[in-house]
Amino acid sequence: MEGYRIKVLIVDDDAAARKILQSRLGVMNVRTLVASSGFEAMEQIRREMPAIVLLDLQMPKMSGIDVLRSLKREGLDVTVIVVTAHATIEAAVEAIREGAYDFITKPVDSKHLKIVLDKAFERESLRVQSRCLQTEMEGRFVQVIAENQAMKNLLQLAHRAAGSSSTILLLGESGTGKEVFARNIHRWSPRADCPFTVVNCAAIPDQLLESELFGHEKGAFTGAHQLKKGKFEVADRGTIFLDEIGEVQASIQTKLLRVLQDHEFERVGSTRTIRADIRVIAATNGDLERAVREGGFREDLYYRLNVVSIKLPPLRERKEDIPALIDHFLRKYAGELKKPLKQLSSDALDGLTTYHWPGNVRELENVIERAMVLSTGEQIGPEDLPPQLAAGLRREALRGKKFHEAVREFKQWTIQDALKRSEGNQTKAAELLGLQRTYLAKLIRLLEIKAAPSLTEKDRP
C-alpha cells in the first residue's frame, strides 16, 4: 500500500503511545492524525473522515467501546483497529462485536502492527475499488471519440487539467457529451482509483438537493429517519460531477462556494464540520455569465467553478466525428440487443452526416438504437430512421435537383414508405396514400419500384 493516499487516526489518551504509533506509521509513509480522547476522536472522524482508526479502548469519560457505538449510531463507516492491553482481551472481543475490524495488544509490536495495517489497507483498497466499479458500471464508461481537430485540442487540454485537483467547468449544448468528458477526466487523474459521483442538479427538487449533496442528520426534517451521507462524503478522495450547475438555488450556491474554497461543509441539521478531499467538475448548457449579470448566480461561485473552462462544440460543428460515433453506437447496440452488427447504407450515412443534429450526440445515439431495434434488412437505410429525420434527409437529398427528377424521387420515396408501413400490402398502402389501388399499381410500374418479397400474388401489380 506504499504511496496509497490514506489517512489513519491514532486515538489514545497517552501522549507517549500516540508518538510511538506516529513514528512507526511515518516509516510506512502513512498520513497520520491524532486524538487524545474519545470526544476528540469523534470530531476528527466527522471532520477528516479517515479510512482507518487505531483506537485505544481504555480512555476516561468516553471509552473506545463508546466510540465504536457512536460510530455505529451515526453511520460513520471507518475501519477501526482497537488497541488493548494484555489484560483486556475480553474487551477486545466485545469491540469486535461492536464493529471493530481487528485488534492489537500493548505494547505494540512493529511487525504485528504492519501485518494488521496491511490487511486493513487492502480491505480499504478493495472497498474503494468496489465503489469505483459500481459507479463505472452505472455510468457505462465511454471513451471520447474525436476525429475533429477542435475536439482533439480540447482532449489535450483536458489531459493537462486532469493531473491537478483544480475545478473544471464544462460548457456546451445539451447532449454534447459533457458527462462522458467528465468521466474521462476522472479516469486520467490521480483520483482514478476513487469514486466518480454524479449529481444531476436539475433533476432533484430544490428542497432535496441540499440533503443529496451534503447529507443530513437523523431527525433533521420530516422523513429524515436516519443519518444519510451526502454525495460530497461519498466522493471523498474522488471526483464529484455536478451536472446542470446553473439550476442550483442561491442558498445551496453559498454552501457550494465554501466546499470549493475550504473543502468543508455540514450535514443538514448539524453544526459539525466535515472535511472532504474532492475534485469538482461542473457542467451547464446555460449561460452562467449572463446568469451572474442578472443576479441568478453568485459571481464568486462562478469564478471558483471557472478555473479551467472547456466548451464542447455541438455535433453539427464536428461532423468528422459522426461516422466514428455511428460505428461505436452500432457496435454497442448490436451487443446489447444481441443482433448481428449492421452497417448503414451510403444514403443513410450521407443523410446523417448532413443532418443538423439539434439534440447532438444523444440524439444520434437514440437514432442508431431505434434503427437497430426496428431494422429488418441487412443494412440500415433511410427508411429505418425516424419519420421526421427521414423526411428531413429526403428534403436535403432533393435540394438542388431538377424539378421533374425531384418529383420522381419524392414519389418513389412516398410509395416505398407507404408499402413499408403496410407491410407490402398494396391495398393498405393505397388507402394510406388516398389513391385507387389500380392507380398505385400503375405508379409502381412507371416508377420502377420493386415489389417487396412479402407481397402476395393477389397484391402484386
XYZ file of C-alpha atoms in Angstrom:
461
model
C 0.000 0.000 0.000
C 3.006 2.313 -0.255
C 2.006 5.669 -1.683
C -1.695 4.961 -1.216
C -3.324 8.231 -0.141
C -4.991 7.144 3.088
C -5.478 8.793 6.484
C -5.021 6.921 9.762
C -6.326 8.429 13.006
C -4.481 7.462 16.213
C -6.721 7.718 19.283
C -5.031 7.383 22.682
C -5.036 9.479 25.871
C -1.344 8.610 26.405
C 0.816 11.145 24.513
C 3.838 8.814 24.509
C 1.780 5.980 22.983
C 0.494 8.347 20.263
C 4.028 9.460 19.465
C 5.299 5.862 19.152
C 2.482 4.921 16.755
C 3.016 8.111 14.724
C 6.687 7.284 14.341
C 6.019 3.716 13.211
C 3.337 4.793 10.737
C 5.638 7.516 9.425
C 8.097 4.852 8.346
C 5.230 3.276 6.341
C 4.587 6.613 4.503
C 1.108 6.875 6.020
C -0.562 10.222 6.748
C -1.492 10.322 10.440
C -3.945 12.296 12.546
C -4.146 12.184 16.348
C -6.827 12.492 19.025
C -6.321 12.393 22.797
C -9.879 11.420 23.788
C -12.984 9.689 22.518
C -14.775 13.004 22.076
C -11.890 14.444 20.048
C -11.774 11.215 18.026
C -15.440 11.592 17.039
C -14.848 15.211 15.964
C -11.800 14.176 13.905
C -13.696 11.330 12.246
C -16.616 13.588 11.364
C -14.287 16.291 10.073
C -11.439 14.388 8.384
C -13.145 11.082 7.512
C -10.055 8.882 7.986
C -10.213 5.455 6.408
C -8.602 3.663 9.386
C -8.706 4.393 13.129
C -6.262 2.976 15.684
C -8.440 3.170 18.814
C -7.304 2.719 22.400
C -10.021 1.057 24.475
C -9.003 2.328 27.914
C -9.782 6.064 27.927
C -11.545 8.200 30.569
C -15.063 9.648 30.086
C -15.554 8.162 26.589
C -14.001 4.720 26.119
C -13.095 3.020 22.870
C -16.275 0.915 23.140
C -18.299 4.131 23.461
C -16.605 5.478 20.316
C -17.496 2.312 18.394
C -21.121 2.566 19.462
C -21.228 6.252 18.447
C -19.778 5.409 15.028
C -22.451 2.767 14.503
C -25.215 5.089 15.711
C -24.128 7.929 13.379
C -23.498 5.655 10.394
C -19.820 6.643 10.085
C -18.133 3.967 8.004
C -14.470 3.616 9.045
C -12.195 0.640 9.597
C -11.370 0.511 13.322
C -8.431 -1.411 14.794
C -8.620 -1.402 18.577
C -5.507 -1.225 20.755
C -5.737 -3.009 24.095
C -3.560 -4.153 26.974
C -2.976 -7.869 27.597
C -5.423 -7.861 30.485
C -8.362 -6.651 28.409
C -8.694 -9.306 25.691
C -12.357 -9.758 26.647
C -12.884 -6.068 25.940
C -11.228 -6.528 22.545
C -13.670 -9.329 21.713
C -16.536 -7.050 22.736
C -15.089 -4.364 20.442
C -15.151 -6.790 17.509
C -18.832 -7.415 18.241
C -19.404 -3.642 18.194
C -17.909 -3.361 14.702
C -14.114 -3.191 15.097
C -12.182 -4.809 12.260
C -9.247 -6.200 14.264
C -7.211 -5.598 17.416
C -3.598 -5.364 18.512
C -2.190 -5.597 22.017
C 0.050 -3.301 24.021
C 2.977 -2.977 23.966
C 2.589 -2.709 20.192
C 4.883 -4.956 18.183
C 6.050 -3.218 14.977
C 5.863 -6.339 12.807
C 2.396 -7.271 14.025
C 1.236 -3.662 13.579
C 2.414 -3.699 9.962
C 0.647 -7.011 9.256
C -2.660 -5.786 10.705
C -2.427 -2.425 8.917
C -1.542 -4.050 5.592
C -4.696 -6.169 5.887
C -6.716 -3.064 6.709
C -5.166 -1.135 3.805
C -6.013 -3.985 1.458
C -9.583 -4.084 2.765
C -9.964 -0.340 2.273
C -8.484 -0.546 -1.217
C -10.951 -3.293 -2.187
C -13.851 -1.258 -0.823
C -12.791 1.778 -2.860
C -12.344 -0.340 -5.985
C -15.787 -1.841 -5.460
C -17.354 1.613 -5.237
C -15.464 2.717 -8.346
C -16.544 -0.364 -10.297
C -20.158 0.231 -9.290
C -20.118 3.874 -10.424
C -18.324 2.942 -13.652
C -20.876 0.239 -14.457
C -23.703 2.641 -13.674
C -22.170 5.229 -15.978
C -21.184 2.784 -18.753
C -17.793 4.399 -19.288
C -17.257 5.536 -22.868
C -14.096 6.810 -24.481
C -14.368 10.248 -26.084
C -14.495 9.825 -29.876
C -12.733 12.660 -31.669
C -11.652 12.978 -35.302
C -12.439 16.699 -35.318
C -9.346 18.828 -34.664
C -11.137 21.167 -32.260
C -12.227 18.162 -30.181
C -8.680 16.778 -30.225
C -7.403 20.100 -28.902
C -9.993 20.015 -26.102
C -8.956 16.462 -25.184
C -5.333 17.612 -24.894
C -6.444 20.467 -22.629
C -8.485 18.042 -20.512
C -5.495 15.680 -20.210
C -3.344 18.519 -18.878
C -6.014 19.661 -16.433
C -6.746 16.133 -15.193
C -3.440 15.908 -13.336
C -4.434 18.673 -10.910
C -7.275 18.992 -8.425
C -8.491 22.261 -9.957
C -12.189 22.688 -10.625
C -13.257 22.223 -14.242
C -16.324 23.819 -15.836
C -17.735 22.025 -18.886
C -19.921 24.131 -21.176
C -21.983 23.191 -24.196
C -25.422 22.380 -25.502
C -27.440 19.517 -24.061
C -26.369 16.168 -25.466
C -22.788 17.149 -26.401
C -21.271 14.556 -24.039
C -20.251 16.598 -21.004
C -20.638 13.665 -18.586
C -18.590 11.404 -20.866
C -15.905 14.088 -20.912
C -16.015 14.361 -17.107
C -15.652 10.603 -16.659
C -12.586 10.605 -18.896
C -11.007 13.472 -16.950
C -11.543 11.495 -13.738
C -10.020 8.391 -15.290
C -6.931 10.325 -16.415
C -6.484 11.880 -12.963
C -4.567 10.637 -9.874
C -8.019 10.055 -8.331
C -8.945 7.363 -10.867
C -8.969 4.602 -8.219
C -11.524 6.514 -6.120
C -15.243 7.142 -6.713
C -16.711 9.212 -9.543
C -20.019 10.557 -8.231
C -22.696 12.175 -10.409
C -25.332 14.655 -9.230
C -27.870 15.995 -11.730
C -28.771 19.262 -10.021
C -31.731 19.912 -12.338
C -33.332 16.512 -11.714
C -33.525 16.820 -7.911
C -36.119 19.110 -6.282
C -34.602 22.144 -4.547
C -35.758 21.025 -1.109
C -33.958 17.665 -1.506
C -30.795 18.796 -3.307
C -29.131 20.156 -0.156
C -29.582 16.809 1.594
C -28.418 14.929 -1.502
C -25.196 16.956 -1.681
C -24.320 17.410 1.986
C -26.244 14.651 3.754
C -28.458 15.039 6.819
C -28.657 14.026 10.451
C -31.363 11.788 11.830
C -34.406 13.941 12.620
C -33.128 16.949 10.638
C -36.501 17.248 8.909
C -39.743 15.320 8.433
C -38.875 11.965 6.909
C -35.206 12.006 7.983
C -35.473 8.727 9.882
C -31.740 8.011 9.852
C -28.410 9.649 9.165
C -27.575 9.959 5.480
C -24.195 10.709 3.955
C -24.237 13.250 1.149
C -22.541 12.946 -2.205
C -19.578 15.029 -1.047
C -18.845 12.486 1.684
C -19.314 9.555 -0.687
C -16.964 11.190 -3.206
C -14.124 11.634 -0.687
C -10.725 11.318 -2.432
C -12.546 11.072 -5.758
C -14.388 13.312 -8.211
C -17.902 14.739 -7.995
C -19.655 15.784 -11.215
C -22.288 18.481 -10.717
C -24.387 18.476 -13.870
C -26.619 21.468 -14.682
C -24.920 23.562 -12.008
C -26.763 26.647 -13.234
C -30.032 25.290 -11.790
C -28.817 25.368 -8.166
C -30.703 27.774 -5.906
C -28.943 30.657 -4.100
C -28.853 29.083 -0.598
C -27.075 25.982 -1.880
C -24.709 28.099 -4.004
C -23.374 29.584 -0.751
C -22.587 26.138 0.673
C -21.025 25.027 -2.606
C -18.713 28.043 -2.525
C -17.480 27.005 0.912
C -16.823 23.439 -0.259
C -14.791 24.718 -3.205
C -12.820 27.162 -1.071
C -12.273 25.211 2.148
C -13.355 21.607 1.369
C -15.674 21.833 4.385
C -19.431 21.535 4.933
C -22.047 20.470 7.472
C -24.833 17.970 7.076
C -28.364 19.345 7.159
C -29.383 19.583 10.825
C -25.811 19.524 12.125
C -23.194 22.062 13.240
C -20.330 19.577 12.963
C -17.876 20.412 10.211
C -16.880 17.658 7.783
C -13.836 17.817 5.548
C -13.750 16.173 2.119
C -10.860 15.727 -0.282
C -12.726 16.043 -3.563
C -12.286 17.292 -7.095
C -15.284 19.099 -8.577
C -16.241 19.035 -12.258
C -19.334 21.105 -13.045
C -21.337 21.346 -16.258
C -24.079 23.517 -17.706
C -25.825 24.111 -21.013
C -26.802 27.605 -19.897
C -25.052 30.956 -19.943
C -23.582 31.379 -16.462
C -22.059 34.774 -17.268
C -25.498 36.070 -18.171
C -26.958 34.489 -15.011
C -24.299 36.321 -12.969
C -25.167 39.653 -14.633
C -28.868 39.086 -13.957
C -28.268 38.116 -10.323
C -29.309 34.469 -10.650
C -25.856 33.006 -9.980
C -23.182 34.072 -7.482
C -20.242 35.781 -9.135
C -17.713 34.420 -6.612
C -19.002 30.867 -7.134
C -18.782 31.289 -10.904
C -15.112 32.249 -10.674
C -14.381 29.335 -8.324
C -16.001 26.942 -10.805
C -14.425 28.512 -13.874
C -10.775 27.691 -13.070
C -10.442 25.541 -16.201
C -13.213 26.070 -18.748
C -13.864 23.631 -21.606
C -16.627 24.344 -24.114
C -17.728 21.287 -26.096
C -18.836 22.050 -29.672
C -22.240 20.870 -30.927
C -22.269 17.835 -33.208
C -23.101 19.965 -36.264
C -19.673 21.616 -35.849
C -17.765 18.326 -35.585
C -19.228 16.307 -38.448
C -15.923 14.478 -38.932
C -16.810 12.561 -35.752
C -20.226 11.357 -36.967
C -19.081 8.203 -38.864
C -16.957 7.072 -35.896
C -19.799 7.759 -33.461
C -22.225 5.823 -35.675
C -19.851 2.854 -35.767
C -19.491 2.972 -31.972
C -23.260 3.035 -31.398
C -23.895 0.277 -33.951
C -21.445 -1.993 -32.127
C -22.833 -1.024 -28.737
C -26.450 -1.833 -29.572
C -25.615 -4.920 -31.605
C -24.117 -6.272 -28.373
C -26.890 -5.073 -26.082
C -29.689 -6.270 -28.376
C -27.839 -9.481 -29.305
C -28.304 -8.737 -33.008
C -25.885 -9.081 -35.939
C -23.762 -5.975 -36.495
C -25.268 -3.893 -39.311
C -23.907 -1.098 -41.454
C -25.622 1.997 -42.781
C -26.376 2.352 -46.475
C -24.459 5.130 -48.218
C -27.673 7.185 -48.497
C -28.386 6.864 -44.784
C -24.781 7.678 -43.840
C -24.711 10.710 -46.140
C -28.004 11.878 -44.701
C -26.904 11.515 -41.081
C -23.691 13.354 -41.839
C -25.510 16.352 -43.336
C -28.299 16.499 -40.698
C -28.014 19.455 -38.277
C -28.485 17.373 -35.044
C -30.241 19.748 -32.626
C -30.050 17.020 -29.949
C -26.329 16.439 -30.579
C -24.632 13.117 -29.733
C -27.530 11.988 -27.527
C -29.941 12.338 -30.462
C -27.586 10.434 -32.761
C -27.332 7.582 -30.244
C -31.123 7.380 -29.955
C -31.488 7.287 -33.760
C -28.996 4.416 -34.090
C -30.585 2.461 -31.230
C -34.028 2.830 -32.849
C -32.670 1.718 -36.227
C -31.031 -1.363 -34.696
C -34.298 -2.271 -32.954
C -36.600 -1.815 -35.962
C -34.453 -2.596 -38.994
C -35.273 -5.908 -40.695
C -32.821 -5.769 -43.598
C -29.117 -6.485 -43.759
C -28.418 -2.765 -43.971
C -29.892 0.273 -42.236
C -31.359 2.619 -44.826
C -33.124 5.999 -44.721
C -36.435 4.192 -44.297
C -35.210 2.824 -40.922
C -34.704 6.303 -39.495
C -37.336 8.238 -37.513
C -40.013 9.718 -39.838
C -39.170 13.340 -39.074
C -35.472 12.692 -39.641
C -36.059 10.626 -42.784
C -38.280 13.387 -44.178
C -35.610 15.972 -43.436
C -32.964 13.835 -45.104
C -35.227 13.382 -48.110
C -35.621 17.155 -48.415
C -31.863 17.563 -48.235
C -31.403 14.911 -50.932
C -33.892 16.631 -53.271
C -32.403 20.088 -52.833
C -30.651 21.295 -55.992
C -32.173 18.685 -58.296
C -34.198 19.460 -61.429
C -37.950 19.718 -60.884
C -39.044 16.550 -62.682
C -36.188 14.490 -61.202
C -37.057 15.709 -57.686
C -40.766 14.957 -58.200
C -39.984 11.406 -59.442
C -37.707 10.656 -56.463
C -40.222 12.060 -53.992
C -42.994 9.886 -55.471
C -40.735 6.814 -55.238
C -39.887 7.524 -51.617
C -43.525 8.240 -50.642
C -44.786 4.984 -52.186
C -41.919 2.933 -50.725
C -42.644 4.382 -47.285
C -46.373 3.534 -47.581
C -45.577 -0.027 -48.721
C -43.253 -0.484 -45.779
C -45.842 0.801 -43.285
C -48.455 -1.523 -44.766
C -46.013 -4.491 -44.738
C -46.088 -4.742 -48.524
C -49.895 -4.832 -48.870
C -50.736 -2.588 -51.855
C -54.411 -2.258 -50.908
C -53.498 -0.891 -47.479
C -50.746 1.270 -48.996
C -53.260 2.782 -51.440
C -55.562 3.594 -48.505
C -52.720 5.285 -46.662
C -51.929 7.388 -49.739
C -55.560 8.147 -50.608
C -55.188 6.500 -54.034
C -57.070 3.885 -56.035
C -55.287 0.544 -55.798
C -55.135 0.267 -59.611
C -53.541 3.721 -59.859
C -50.980 2.811 -57.200
C -50.135 -0.349 -59.149
C -49.628 1.780 -62.265
C -47.311 4.165 -60.401
C -45.272 1.262 -59.068
C -44.685 0.085 -62.657
C -43.947 3.557 -64.069
C -41.564 4.467 -61.235
C -39.869 1.047 -61.375
C -40.465 0.354 -57.699
C -39.520 -3.201 -56.864
C -42.184 -5.260 -55.131
C -41.287 -6.284 -51.594
C -40.728 -10.052 -51.082
C -43.618 -10.146 -48.631
C -46.225 -9.170 -51.250
C -48.815 -11.834 -52.091
C -49.789 -12.714 -55.660
C -53.155 -11.005 -55.101
C -51.463 -7.742 -54.243
C -48.826 -7.763 -56.981
C -49.359 -5.208 -59.788
